[in-house]
XYZ file of C-alpha atoms in Angstrom:
476
model
C -17.596 40.647 -81.382
C -15.439 42.892 -83.969
C -14.450 46.181 -81.209
C -14.519 48.968 -82.939
C -11.556 51.314 -83.153
C -12.506 53.729 -81.256
C -12.945 51.199 -78.192
C -9.573 49.848 -78.949
C -8.281 53.912 -78.668
C -10.290 53.593 -74.997
C -8.790 50.926 -73.599
C -5.173 52.473 -74.246
C -5.672 55.731 -73.219
C -6.953 54.304 -69.545
C -3.722 51.862 -69.575
C -1.670 54.589 -70.401
C -3.434 56.790 -67.519
C -2.458 54.499 -64.940
C 0.795 53.772 -65.218
C 1.173 57.745 -65.423
C -0.894 57.824 -62.131
C 1.479 54.481 -60.557
C -0.464 51.942 -62.184
C 1.781 49.685 -62.713
C 0.858 47.663 -59.126
C -1.884 46.798 -61.135
C -0.127 44.027 -62.943
C 2.065 41.821 -60.997
C 5.377 40.750 -61.176
C 7.142 38.129 -61.406
C 8.473 37.028 -57.543
C 12.646 36.826 -57.357
C 13.159 34.053 -56.662
C 14.259 32.152 -53.404
C 17.814 31.700 -52.179
C 19.699 30.085 -49.514
C 24.417 30.272 -48.891
C 25.387 27.515 -48.767
C 28.281 26.909 -46.468
C 30.570 23.480 -45.736
C 33.158 21.324 -43.991
C 33.743 17.395 -44.949
C 36.513 15.351 -43.107
C 38.681 15.177 -46.519
C 39.413 19.352 -44.980
C 38.419 19.989 -48.760
C 35.756 22.399 -47.355
C 35.954 23.859 -43.655
C 33.193 26.468 -42.794
C 33.889 27.133 -46.925
C 31.026 29.363 -48.765
C 29.882 26.836 -51.603
C 27.114 27.785 -54.852
C 23.746 29.493 -53.670
C 20.467 27.773 -53.630
C 17.628 28.581 -55.504
C 14.452 27.923 -53.768
C 11.649 27.328 -56.572
C 7.427 26.754 -56.583
C 5.870 23.663 -56.580
C 7.505 19.478 -54.718
C 9.427 17.778 -57.598
C 9.782 14.520 -57.636
C 12.860 12.560 -57.378
C 14.689 13.468 -54.221
C 14.376 12.755 -51.124
C 12.259 15.864 -48.816
C 13.789 17.851 -45.795
C 10.955 19.215 -44.336
C 11.606 22.757 -42.324
C 8.123 24.000 -40.489
C 9.033 28.206 -39.312
C 5.173 27.438 -38.356
C 6.403 24.919 -35.279
C 8.743 26.810 -33.008
C 10.292 25.518 -29.240
C 13.454 26.596 -27.419
C 14.888 30.492 -27.513
C 19.302 30.088 -27.937
C 21.502 31.537 -26.173
C 25.258 30.137 -28.330
C 27.123 28.385 -29.066
C 31.299 28.637 -26.988
C 33.815 27.155 -25.293
C 35.099 27.729 -22.011
C 37.360 30.082 -20.653
C 39.468 27.988 -18.830
C 42.802 29.843 -16.542
C 44.741 27.527 -19.634
C 43.012 29.018 -22.297
C 43.425 33.060 -20.400
C 46.669 32.576 -19.601
C 47.432 31.061 -22.847
C 45.070 33.937 -24.580
C 46.705 36.788 -22.503
C 50.320 36.133 -21.509
C 51.696 33.748 -24.872
C 49.956 36.268 -27.727
C 51.011 39.258 -28.998
C 48.648 42.244 -28.067
C 47.418 42.001 -31.607
C 47.598 38.427 -32.071
C 45.200 38.261 -28.332
C 42.941 41.110 -30.288
C 42.011 39.370 -33.677
C 42.145 35.560 -32.180
C 39.313 36.803 -29.441
C 37.860 38.910 -33.008
C 37.986 35.737 -34.923
C 35.955 33.814 -32.088
C 33.699 36.276 -30.441
C 33.598 38.726 -32.978
C 30.954 38.163 -36.513
C 32.663 40.565 -38.458
C 35.896 38.671 -41.462
C 33.442 35.249 -41.187
C 33.750 35.441 -36.760
C 32.332 32.969 -35.052
C 30.032 34.430 -33.005
C 31.074 32.401 -30.336
C 28.275 33.702 -26.977
C 28.326 31.892 -24.769
C 30.473 30.644 -22.515
C 32.190 29.228 -19.070
C 34.962 29.989 -15.863
C 35.868 28.093 -12.858
C 35.230 29.506 -9.607
C 38.953 28.826 -9.082
C 40.933 26.183 -9.867
C 40.403 23.056 -12.075
C 42.399 20.288 -13.907
C 42.868 23.092 -16.377
C 44.353 25.899 -14.237
C 48.829 26.530 -13.731
C 47.605 25.599 -9.733
C 45.748 24.291 -7.261
C 43.120 27.334 -5.491
C 40.136 28.422 -4.074
C 38.699 31.992 -3.892
C 39.677 31.635 0.105
C 42.667 28.489 1.277
C 42.668 30.410 4.400
C 39.719 28.909 6.944
C 38.235 30.893 8.221
C 34.079 31.017 7.987
C 33.758 35.009 7.795
C 36.175 34.296 4.290
C 38.298 37.369 5.752
C 41.032 36.615 3.125
C 38.432 35.728 0.261
C 39.409 37.167 -3.251
C 39.049 37.125 -6.886
C 42.336 38.108 -7.659
C 43.882 34.807 -9.522
C 41.449 35.496 -11.925
C 42.105 39.511 -12.424
C 44.992 38.459 -13.739
C 44.343 36.261 -16.347
C 40.774 34.596 -16.930
C 37.959 38.309 -15.957
C 40.459 40.468 -18.848
C 40.046 37.523 -21.822
C 36.457 37.648 -20.400
C 36.233 41.483 -20.394
C 37.786 41.812 -24.082
C 35.341 38.516 -25.356
C 32.132 40.676 -23.666
C 33.546 44.047 -26.015
C 33.571 42.163 -29.369
C 29.922 40.368 -29.003
C 28.008 42.597 -25.959
C 25.735 39.556 -25.578
C 27.398 36.938 -24.340
C 26.365 34.853 -21.563
C 28.841 33.907 -19.025
C 28.145 30.608 -17.216
C 30.535 30.148 -14.113
C 31.622 26.312 -12.041
C 33.272 25.515 -9.449
C 35.127 22.639 -9.207
C 35.848 22.369 -5.621
C 34.912 23.758 -1.521
C 38.034 25.406 -0.082
C 39.472 22.065 1.211
C 39.060 23.527 4.851
C 35.342 22.785 4.602
C 35.969 20.011 3.133
C 35.663 15.985 4.569
C 39.139 15.857 3.512
C 40.818 18.359 4.365
C 41.960 19.555 0.841
C 40.058 20.556 -2.845
C 41.394 16.849 -3.753
C 38.289 14.798 -3.162
C 36.029 14.604 -0.612
C 32.493 15.883 0.157
C 31.797 19.733 2.107
C 30.186 19.176 5.510
C 27.196 20.635 5.601
C 27.533 22.908 9.094
C 29.712 24.833 6.036
C 26.602 24.891 3.976
C 26.129 28.973 4.809
C 29.207 30.126 4.476
C 29.860 28.207 0.958
C 26.920 30.037 -0.121
C 28.427 33.068 1.483
C 31.141 32.173 -0.962
C 29.766 32.596 -4.401
C 27.264 34.691 -3.893
C 30.637 37.113 -2.773
C 32.300 35.712 -5.957
C 28.709 36.212 -7.861
C 29.031 40.075 -6.556
C 32.833 40.375 -7.822
C 33.308 39.115 -10.843
C 30.445 41.587 -11.397
C 32.823 44.324 -9.811
C 35.340 43.635 -12.358
C 33.183 43.607 -15.679
C 32.125 40.188 -16.260
C 28.657 39.367 -15.687
C 26.737 35.794 -14.317
C 24.312 34.593 -16.569
C 24.150 30.903 -14.605
C 25.834 28.685 -12.474
C 26.349 25.500 -11.484
C 27.192 24.677 -7.509
C 29.899 21.571 -8.211
C 31.420 20.271 -11.978
C 30.357 17.195 -12.322
C 28.933 16.077 -8.752
C 29.307 12.198 -9.639
C 33.122 12.290 -9.280
C 35.697 13.154 -7.499
C 39.202 12.708 -9.318
C 42.029 11.811 -7.467
C 44.949 14.685 -8.998
C 42.659 17.739 -9.326
C 39.706 19.540 -7.515
C 36.645 17.347 -7.586
C 34.136 17.328 -4.801
C 31.273 14.282 -4.355
C 27.541 15.860 -3.981
C 24.720 13.130 -3.310
C 21.226 14.559 -5.057
C 20.226 14.910 -1.617
C 22.926 17.355 0.435
C 21.916 19.478 -3.313
C 18.882 20.011 -2.876
C 19.609 21.203 0.756
C 22.270 23.702 -0.068
C 20.133 25.223 -3.098
C 16.378 25.807 -1.752
C 17.737 26.740 1.512
C 20.632 27.992 1.123
C 22.517 29.632 -2.182
C 18.168 30.702 -3.183
C 17.297 32.684 -0.253
C 21.093 33.732 -0.706
C 21.007 35.108 -4.348
C 17.059 35.931 -3.374
C 17.893 38.309 -0.487
C 20.531 39.783 -2.507
C 18.879 40.690 -5.146
C 21.164 38.163 -7.910
C 19.470 37.598 -10.782
C 22.439 34.818 -11.952
C 19.882 31.382 -12.253
C 21.170 28.032 -11.043
C 21.952 25.234 -12.369
C 22.147 21.878 -11.181
C 23.705 18.642 -11.967
C 26.441 19.531 -14.407
C 27.809 15.649 -15.256
C 27.075 13.070 -17.682
C 23.838 11.937 -19.263
C 23.979 8.688 -17.556
C 22.286 9.842 -14.331
C 19.534 11.061 -15.378
C 18.027 10.381 -11.325
C 21.005 12.687 -10.312
C 18.381 15.967 -11.239
C 15.183 14.749 -11.457
C 15.789 13.933 -7.528
C 16.757 17.609 -7.141
C 13.933 18.804 -8.955
C 11.846 15.787 -6.391
C 12.567 18.231 -3.587
C 9.339 21.147 -4.403
C 11.619 24.022 -1.731
C 15.303 23.760 -4.707
C 12.656 22.699 -7.279
C 11.737 26.449 -6.753
C 15.174 27.747 -6.719
C 16.763 25.463 -9.608
C 16.152 27.302 -12.819
C 17.445 24.278 -15.530
C 20.322 21.445 -16.112
C 23.166 21.483 -17.385
C 25.038 18.259 -19.411
C 28.200 16.212 -19.997
C 29.292 14.308 -22.433
C 31.322 11.663 -21.197
C 29.084 8.668 -20.543
C 25.448 7.980 -21.355
C 23.397 9.902 -24.388
C 21.844 12.986 -25.372
C 18.345 11.689 -25.116
C 18.989 12.367 -21.439
C 18.227 15.506 -21.977
C 14.595 14.646 -23.364
C 13.955 12.474 -20.854
C 14.351 15.155 -17.792
C 13.207 18.048 -19.693
C 9.962 15.961 -20.361
C 8.838 15.600 -16.393
C 9.556 19.507 -15.206
C 9.294 21.282 -18.717
C 9.318 25.112 -17.090
C 13.428 23.828 -16.720
C 15.592 25.452 -18.775
C 18.541 22.497 -20.259
C 21.946 23.954 -21.512
C 25.104 21.446 -23.296
C 28.558 22.901 -21.145
C 31.193 20.479 -21.413
C 32.602 18.182 -23.843
C 36.759 17.877 -24.837
C 38.167 16.898 -27.843
C 41.157 14.690 -27.044
C 43.641 12.722 -28.567
C 41.174 8.856 -28.146
C 39.632 10.647 -30.777
C 41.916 12.276 -33.069
C 40.904 11.561 -36.561
C 39.451 15.008 -37.910
C 36.359 13.481 -40.084
C 35.391 11.403 -37.234
C 35.471 13.468 -34.531
C 33.949 16.578 -36.307
C 31.115 14.375 -37.311
C 30.952 13.347 -33.378
C 30.260 16.688 -32.622
C 27.898 17.414 -35.337
C 25.783 14.487 -34.900
C 25.788 14.506 -30.617
C 26.103 17.850 -29.461
C 26.088 20.922 -32.170
C 22.832 18.489 -33.718
C 21.926 15.956 -30.904
C 22.467 18.774 -27.718
C 19.753 21.054 -29.594
C 17.360 18.594 -30.696
C 16.841 17.063 -27.507
C 16.507 21.427 -25.823
C 19.660 22.867 -25.198
C 19.798 26.854 -24.790
C 23.139 26.261 -25.018
C 26.181 24.576 -26.056
C 29.529 24.799 -24.922
C 33.042 22.969 -25.975
C 35.590 22.246 -22.419
C 38.641 24.532 -23.111
C 38.404 27.209 -25.254
C 42.184 27.161 -26.135
C 45.214 24.811 -25.130
C 48.894 24.818 -26.489
C 50.968 21.996 -27.926
C 51.640 20.111 -24.888
C 47.299 19.626 -24.009
C 47.923 21.919 -21.232
C 48.685 23.911 -19.185
C 47.207 21.612 -16.716
C 47.560 20.557 -12.877
C 46.677 17.012 -13.031
C 43.658 15.771 -15.028
C 43.363 15.503 -19.040
C 46.535 14.715 -20.571
C 45.983 14.851 -23.983
C 42.365 16.901 -24.060
C 42.674 19.770 -27.314
C 41.788 22.828 -27.053
C 38.547 24.526 -29.422
C 41.981 26.487 -31.454
C 45.499 24.554 -30.594
C 47.959 28.575 -29.709
C 52.251 27.344 -29.352
C 53.467 28.658 -26.885
C 56.214 29.536 -28.401
C 55.236 31.203 -31.362
C 51.844 31.972 -30.684
C 50.475 30.355 -34.455
C 47.210 28.827 -33.970
C 46.126 26.486 -35.494
C 42.184 25.392 -35.789
C 40.845 22.550 -35.049
C 37.691 20.082 -35.875
C 35.672 21.219 -32.897
C 36.353 24.778 -34.353
C 34.790 23.826 -37.893
C 31.906 22.257 -36.052
C 30.211 25.040 -33.636
C 31.015 26.966 -36.025
C 28.420 25.202 -38.676
C 26.031 27.065 -35.316
C 27.645 29.618 -33.793
C 28.389 31.988 -36.683
C 24.147 32.109 -37.622
C 21.777 30.916 -35.669
C 21.941 34.076 -33.623
C 21.092 34.262 -29.317
C 17.090 34.727 -29.086
C 16.802 32.067 -32.321
C 13.936 30.097 -32.266
C 14.709 25.617 -32.997
C 12.032 25.053 -35.716
C 10.632 21.781 -36.722
C 12.653 20.084 -39.157
C 12.455 16.431 -39.960
C 14.848 14.993 -41.976
C 14.617 11.999 -44.983
C 16.159 8.968 -44.237
C 20.936 9.007 -44.070
C 20.472 12.775 -43.377
C 20.666 14.465 -39.461
C 20.127 18.287 -39.161
C 18.179 20.935 -36.432
C 16.808 24.221 -37.794
C 16.223 27.661 -36.128
C 14.366 30.983 -37.054
C 16.848 33.541 -36.025
C 14.780 36.806 -34.265
C 14.918 38.989 -37.442
C 13.276 35.832 -39.794
C 16.235 34.287 -41.465
C 15.838 30.884 -41.496
C 19.193 28.619 -40.537
C 19.659 24.853 -41.589
C 22.659 22.876 -40.085
C 22.637 18.459 -42.062
C 24.797 16.550 -41.480
C 25.537 13.985 -44.006
C 27.452 11.130 -41.788
C 27.536 8.189 -44.636
C 29.919 7.180 -47.425
C 28.625 8.551 -50.201
C 27.416 11.834 -51.378
C 23.388 12.437 -50.829
C 20.744 14.834 -52.625
C 17.459 15.979 -51.689
C 15.240 18.578 -51.170
C 14.922 21.438 -48.774
C 11.956 22.612 -48.619
C 9.452 25.018 -46.932
C 5.527 25.997 -47.508
C 5.042 26.028 -51.154
C 8.430 26.107 -51.787
C 12.478 23.983 -52.404
C 15.513 24.118 -53.534
C 17.362 21.002 -54.961
C 20.625 19.956 -52.980
C 23.441 17.817 -52.326
C 26.098 17.097 -49.632
C 28.883 15.661 -50.643
C 29.997 12.259 -47.911
C 31.122 13.032 -44.757
C 29.953 16.792 -45.304
C 28.086 19.163 -43.180
C 26.142 21.864 -44.249
C 24.011 25.461 -42.846
C 22.453 26.964 -44.996
C 20.764 30.489 -44.567
C 17.645 32.233 -46.311
C 15.334 34.226 -45.634
C 11.257 34.078 -46.387
């Protein structure tokens, strides 16, 4: 049927009227293609957290490449963040071996997010000395149950100023504190080296840790998390340490420290274990005590023995308890950049978070060219950065780049989300509080891998070179 010229004119008039009234909304516009920004680090160091060309998400699921599925509808633990410990050694180097301008620049680079900063939002300090101190000391070296000589003066010299500067750059920074030993006079050896805490000093030691939390706060350093003992299943022979069995730790937490914190209104969350993956029965033993359980917020883990899956083993029994990964060190035993970078990505950044860690920490934030300073213990450990103690020159080590793939992009409060990786790839994904997606993928093989990243009805084709990690960031 032919349409009259009059009818056509009328239709055109209606359309023009709609346009003049903003009616263009009645004509759907094509949705702009979503893009993912990409950063890569390769084992051969040709790429070091280097931004690459963006990927384009397109509707449909084209065949021809394996698919990596991201599902933001399945959300898991919320993230505190990533970082490294501000040990005595690290703080001394930053404060005493860098110029004020160099110190400010390094702290901004490590804890800030502007200009490509790593955005570390989690750190750890030692309560008194560890092996990475200038010497061995406690906060109350004189035998006195009233703790009349208690003082954090040694920590006020270098550690507290460094933490305060980091907090000024990143107010989201959360701080964990761990003692390596009680004062020697409280122990069976009479020394900070080896031995066990005498039960008659449980109340005194609870007071010691409570006073630390209060003094640190008075000096502008919060204690968000506290473990009662670093590596309680080990008695080192050259630096502070203290063996503490699960029944003893349960007694101390449940009947001394936990009630003391509660009565003092201290909100610091207590973590148990702070040791390796190879003895999950130890934290399970503490958490089996119902009195201690009520005061334990979570379990902390180290990397020096066992398998990262132990984190899930304990969480499966106690899903109400947080999981934190709190210590691992690089060193000369893992000098090859490619191998240790891949291991760190696979085991700590991907593995520990996939097994429920809310926070992930390396050991020393900074060490010098001689792997120190240290007083006993590890003589070939590596910091996240190396500071030349003579020139102040800074070298960024493999752990710097591995952690940067997460810390720069995964914001505090992000949630881990489900991701399903094809064979040959390992990965973990998050959604930031603003809805931004972050996907971290490692190709540990000797050949490149092409794959599709798919979320919902859209996918993007990606290629990951051999021995390379990538972080992909996009919005939906």
